[in-house]
PDB file of C-alpha atoms and ligand atoms in Angstrom:
ATOM      1  CA  MET T 164       5.812 -14.913  23.294  1.00 83.00           C
ATOM      2  CA  PRO T 165       3.822 -11.800  23.279  1.00 93.00           C
ATOM      3  CA  ARG T 166       4.090  -9.279  20.378  1.00 95.00           C
ATOM      4  CA  CYS T 167       3.993  -5.592  20.363  1.00 97.00           C
ATOM      5  CA  ALA T 168       4.625  -2.654  17.989  1.00 98.00           C
ATOM      6  CA  VAL T 169       6.715   0.302  19.144  1.00 98.00           C
ATOM      7  CA  THR T 170       7.206   3.649  17.354  1.00 98.00           C
ATOM      8  CA  ARG T 171       9.830   6.444  17.342  1.00 98.00           C
ATOM      9  CA  ARG T 172       8.813   9.674  15.733  1.00 98.00           C
ATOM     10  CA  VAL T 173      11.562  11.612  14.229  1.00 98.00           C
ATOM     11  CA  HIS T 174      11.477  14.959  12.210  1.00 98.00           C
ATOM     12  CA  PHE T 175      13.176  16.661   9.179  1.00 98.00           C
ATOM     13  CA  ASN T 176      12.583  19.843   7.284  1.00 98.00           C
ATOM     14  CA  ALA T 177      13.115  19.523   3.427  1.00 98.00           C
ATOM     15  CA  ALA T 178      12.223  21.492   0.337  1.00 98.00           C
ATOM     16  CA  HIS T 179      10.938  19.650  -2.906  1.00 98.00           C
ATOM     17  CA  ARG T 180       9.129  20.220  -6.011  1.00 97.00           C
ATOM     18  CA  LEU T 181       6.821  17.498  -7.547  1.00 97.00           C
ATOM     19  CA  TYR T 182       7.851  17.100 -11.144  1.00 96.00           C
ATOM     20  CA  ASN T 183       7.975  14.474 -13.797  1.00 95.00           C
ATOM     21  CA  PRO T 184      10.755  15.476 -16.451  1.00 92.00           C
ATOM     22  CA  ARG T 185       9.137  12.943 -19.024  1.00 94.00           C
ATOM     23  CA  PHE T 186       6.233  15.377 -19.297  1.00 96.00           C
ATOM     24  CA  SER T 187       5.708  19.051 -20.350  1.00 95.00           C
ATOM     25  CA  GLU T 188       5.824  21.952 -17.900  1.00 93.00           C
ATOM     26  CA  GLN T 189       1.955  22.259 -18.515  1.00 95.00           C
ATOM     27  CA  TRP T 190       1.268  18.538 -17.657  1.00 97.00           C
ATOM     28  CA  ASN T 191       3.242  19.097 -14.559  1.00 96.00           C
ATOM     29  CA  ARG T 192       1.276  22.322 -13.736  1.00 95.00           C
ATOM     30  CA  GLU T 193      -2.040  20.592 -14.256  1.00 96.00           C
ATOM     31  CA  THR T 194      -1.169  17.418 -12.485  1.00 97.00           C
ATOM     32  CA  PHE T 195       0.664  18.801  -9.464  1.00 97.00           C
ATOM     33  CA  GLY T 196      -0.620  22.370  -9.071  1.00 95.00           C
ATOM     34  CA  GLN T 197       1.247  24.538  -6.574  1.00 93.00           C
ATOM     35  CA  CYS T 198       3.451  21.482  -5.682  1.00 95.00           C
ATOM     36  CA  SER T 199       5.161  21.813  -8.942  1.00 95.00           C
ATOM     37  CA  ASN T 200       6.167  25.459  -8.509  1.00 93.00           C
ATOM     38  CA  LEU T 201       9.502  26.115 -10.095  1.00 92.00           C
ATOM     39  CA  ASN T 202      11.418  27.465  -7.110  1.00 95.00           C
ATOM     40  CA  TYR T 203      10.495  24.631  -4.494  1.00 96.00           C
ATOM     41  CA  HIS T 204       8.466  24.893  -1.229  1.00 97.00           C
ATOM     42  CA  GLY T 205       9.178  23.254   2.251  1.00 97.00           C
ATOM     43  CA  HIS T 206       7.473  20.926   4.502  1.00 97.00           C
ATOM     44  CA  ASN T 207       8.032  20.001   8.237  1.00 98.00           C
ATOM     45  CA  TYR T 208       8.085  16.237   7.892  1.00 98.00           C
ATOM     46  CA  GLU T 209       7.280  13.923  10.745  1.00 98.00           C
ATOM     47  CA  LEU T 210       8.301  10.383  10.367  1.00 98.00           C
ATOM     48  CA  GLU T 211       6.958   7.678  12.362  1.00 98.00           C
ATOM     49  CA  LEU T 212       9.054   4.322  12.507  1.00 98.00           C
ATOM     50  CA  THR T 213       7.289   1.422  13.868  1.00 98.00           C
ATOM     51  CA  VAL T 214       8.830  -1.975  14.540  1.00 98.00           C
ATOM     52  CA  GLU T 215       6.829  -4.846  15.641  1.00 98.00           C
ATOM     53  CA  GLY T 216       7.897  -8.171  17.054  1.00 98.00           C
ATOM     54  CA  GLU T 217       8.177 -10.263  20.185  1.00 97.00           C
ATOM     55  CA  ILE T 218       8.901  -8.706  23.457  1.00 97.00           C
ATOM     56  CA  ALA T 219      12.364 -10.053  24.560  1.00 95.00           C
ATOM     57  CA  PRO T 220      12.194 -11.526  28.012  1.00 95.00           C
ATOM     58  CA  GLU T 221      15.556 -10.274  29.001  1.00 95.00           C
ATOM     59  CA  THR T 222      14.863  -6.555  28.390  1.00 96.00           C
ATOM     60  CA  GLY T 223      11.111  -6.405  28.203  1.00 96.00           C
ATOM     61  CA  TYR T 224      11.906  -4.617  24.856  1.00 97.00           C
ATOM     62  CA  VAL T 225      10.737  -5.162  21.199  1.00 98.00           C
ATOM     63  CA  MET T 226      13.641  -2.988  20.419  1.00 97.00           C
ATOM     64  CA  ASP T 227      15.464  -0.257  22.249  1.00 97.00           C
ATOM     65  CA  LEU T 228      13.908   2.952  20.812  1.00 97.00           C
ATOM     66  CA  ASN T 229      17.020   4.859  21.314  1.00 97.00           C
ATOM     67  CA  GLN T 230      18.739   2.531  18.961  1.00 97.00           C
ATOM     68  CA  LEU T 231      15.955   2.973  16.532  1.00 98.00           C
ATOM     69  CA  LYS T 232      16.468   6.738  16.955  1.00 98.00           C
ATOM     70  CA  GLU T 233      20.206   6.449  16.147  1.00 98.00           C
ATOM     71  CA  LEU T 234      19.485   4.253  13.037  1.00 98.00           C
ATOM     72  CA  ALA T 235      17.041   6.814  11.733  1.00 98.00           C
ATOM     73  CA  GLN T 236      19.488   9.718  12.365  1.00 98.00           C
ATOM     74  CA  GLU T 237      22.505   7.804  10.658  1.00 98.00           C
ATOM     75  CA  HIS T 238      20.467   6.269   7.629  1.00 98.00           C
ATOM     76  CA  LEU T 239      17.695   8.724   6.941  1.00 98.00           C
ATOM     77  CA  ILE T 240      17.601  12.234   8.836  1.00 98.00           C
ATOM     78  CA  ARG T 241      21.355  13.287   8.023  1.00 98.00           C
ATOM     79  CA  HIS T 242      20.559  12.757   4.502  1.00 98.00           C
ATOM     80  CA  LEU T 243      17.297  14.563   4.339  1.00 98.00           C
ATOM     81  CA  ASP T 244      17.185  17.424   6.833  1.00 98.00           C
ATOM     82  CA  HIS T 245      17.505  20.854   5.521  1.00 98.00           C
ATOM     83  CA  GLN T 246      18.068  19.490   2.108  1.00 98.00           C
ATOM     84  CA  ASN T 247      16.278  20.317  -1.331  1.00 98.00           C
ATOM     85  CA  LEU T 248      15.139  16.602  -2.109  1.00 98.00           C
ATOM     86  CA  ASN T 249      15.175  17.274  -5.834  1.00 97.00           C
ATOM     87  CA  LEU T 250      18.636  18.713  -6.037  1.00 97.00           C
ATOM     88  CA  ASP T 251      20.448  17.536  -3.003  1.00 97.00           C
ATOM     89  CA  VAL T 252      19.504  13.863  -2.213  1.00 98.00           C
ATOM     90  CA  PRO T 253      20.490  11.342  -4.745  1.00 98.00           C
ATOM     91  CA  TRP T 254      17.652   9.041  -3.807  1.00 98.00           C
ATOM     92  CA  PHE T 255      15.349  11.401  -5.678  1.00 98.00           C
ATOM     93  CA  GLN T 256      17.709  12.005  -8.707  1.00 95.00           C
ATOM     94  CA  SER T 257      15.099  10.246 -10.746  1.00 93.00           C
ATOM     95  CA  LEU T 258      12.330   9.733  -8.539  1.00 97.00           C
ATOM     96  CA  ASN T 259       9.537  12.239  -7.908  1.00 98.00           C
ATOM     97  CA  PRO T 260       9.723  13.054  -4.109  1.00 98.00           C
ATOM     98  CA  THR T 261       5.937  12.697  -3.275  1.00 98.00           C
ATOM     99  CA  SER T 262       5.244  11.584   0.375  1.00 98.00           C
ATOM    100  CA  GLU T 263       4.723   8.067  -1.160  1.00 98.00           C
ATOM    101  CA  ASN T 264       8.160   7.855  -2.636  1.00 98.00           C
ATOM    102  CA  ILE T 265       9.784   9.473   0.400  1.00 98.00           C
ATOM    103  CA  ALA T 266       8.125   6.880   2.586  1.00 98.00           C
ATOM    104  CA  LEU T 267       9.276   4.128   0.388  1.00 98.00           C
ATOM    105  CA  VAL T 268      12.821   5.305   0.234  1.00 98.00           C
ATOM    106  CA  CYS T 269      12.826   5.580   4.070  1.00 98.00           C
ATOM    107  CA  TRP T 270      11.663   2.128   4.431  1.00 98.00           C
ATOM    108  CA  ARG T 271      14.068   0.788   1.869  1.00 98.00           C
ATOM    109  CA  GLU T 272      17.151   2.614   3.689  1.00 98.00           C
ATOM    110  CA  LEU T 273      15.983   1.415   7.096  1.00 98.00           C
ATOM    111  CA  ARG T 274      14.808  -2.174   6.458  1.00 98.00           C
ATOM    112  CA  PRO T 275      18.487  -3.570   6.019  1.00 98.00           C
ATOM    113  CA  VAL T 276      19.698  -2.183   9.421  1.00 98.00           C
ATOM    114  CA  VAL T 277      16.574  -3.117  11.526  1.00 98.00           C
ATOM    115  CA  PRO T 278      16.782  -6.432  12.873  1.00 97.00           C
ATOM    116  CA  ALA T 279      15.356  -9.037  10.434  1.00 97.00           C
ATOM    117  CA  GLU T 280      12.841 -10.574  12.864  1.00 97.00           C
ATOM    118  CA  LEU T 281      11.190  -7.284  13.304  1.00 98.00           C
ATOM    119  CA  ALA T 282       8.522  -6.015  10.947  1.00 98.00           C
ATOM    120  CA  LEU T 283       9.024  -2.565   9.871  1.00 98.00           C
ATOM    121  CA  ARG T 284       6.356   0.203   8.931  1.00 98.00           C
ATOM    122  CA  VAL T 285       6.788   3.698   8.235  1.00 98.00           C
ATOM    123  CA  ARG T 286       4.291   6.568   8.347  1.00 98.00           C
ATOM    124  CA  LEU T 287       5.241   9.975   6.866  1.00 98.00           C
ATOM    125  CA  TRP T 288       3.300  12.993   7.710  1.00 98.00           C
ATOM    126  CA  GLU T 289       3.782  15.759   5.086  1.00 97.00           C
ATOM    127  CA  THR T 290       1.423  18.210   6.771  1.00 96.00           C
ATOM    128  CA  PRO T 291      -0.612  17.793   9.882  1.00 96.00           C
ATOM    129  CA  ARG T 292      -3.310  16.419   7.858  1.00 96.00           C
ATOM    130  CA  ASN T 293      -1.785  14.243   5.259  1.00 97.00           C
ATOM    131  CA  TYR T 294       0.203  11.181   5.839  1.00 98.00           C
ATOM    132  CA  VAL T 295       1.166   8.035   3.944  1.00 98.00           C
ATOM    133  CA  ASP T 296       2.026   4.523   5.034  1.00 98.00           C
ATOM    134  CA  TYR T 297       4.370   2.069   3.694  1.00 98.00           C
ATOM    135  CA  GLU T 298       5.475  -1.358   4.949  1.00 97.00           C
ATOM    136  CA  GLY T 299       7.284  -2.991   1.915  1.00 94.00           C
ATOM    137  CA  ALA T 300       5.262  -4.016  -0.967  1.00 83.00           C
TER     138      ALA T 300
HETATM  139 NI1   NI S 445       4.985  19.647  -1.189  1.00 55.57          NI
END
């Protein structure tokens, strides 16, 4: 059966501050620069969700992208959109909300609800120039 990768792009706005509480304010400032500013800053995140698998002969789909959109809304976006990641989102209570860690969390939350036979990859754009990929490792 031919295989194909299909992608849905979703969006959320969120504020964060990069900060490791195990280290001093000075270390955080030197390590994270402006990203560690005390009063937070925002990003327009773009999240690309890619599932890969066999094209089902009955539908011609790998997965209904509308279903993927709804899973993303329910399991990711409603928890993240217009939130302060450090203060409002329990996933980041003790996890620095870098792009890497946000991508990892999104994959972890979505993986159990995407059909097991499909591979899942996430690409998180923090700015139009910076993105990270995670596919579970
Ligand atoms: Ni930032």
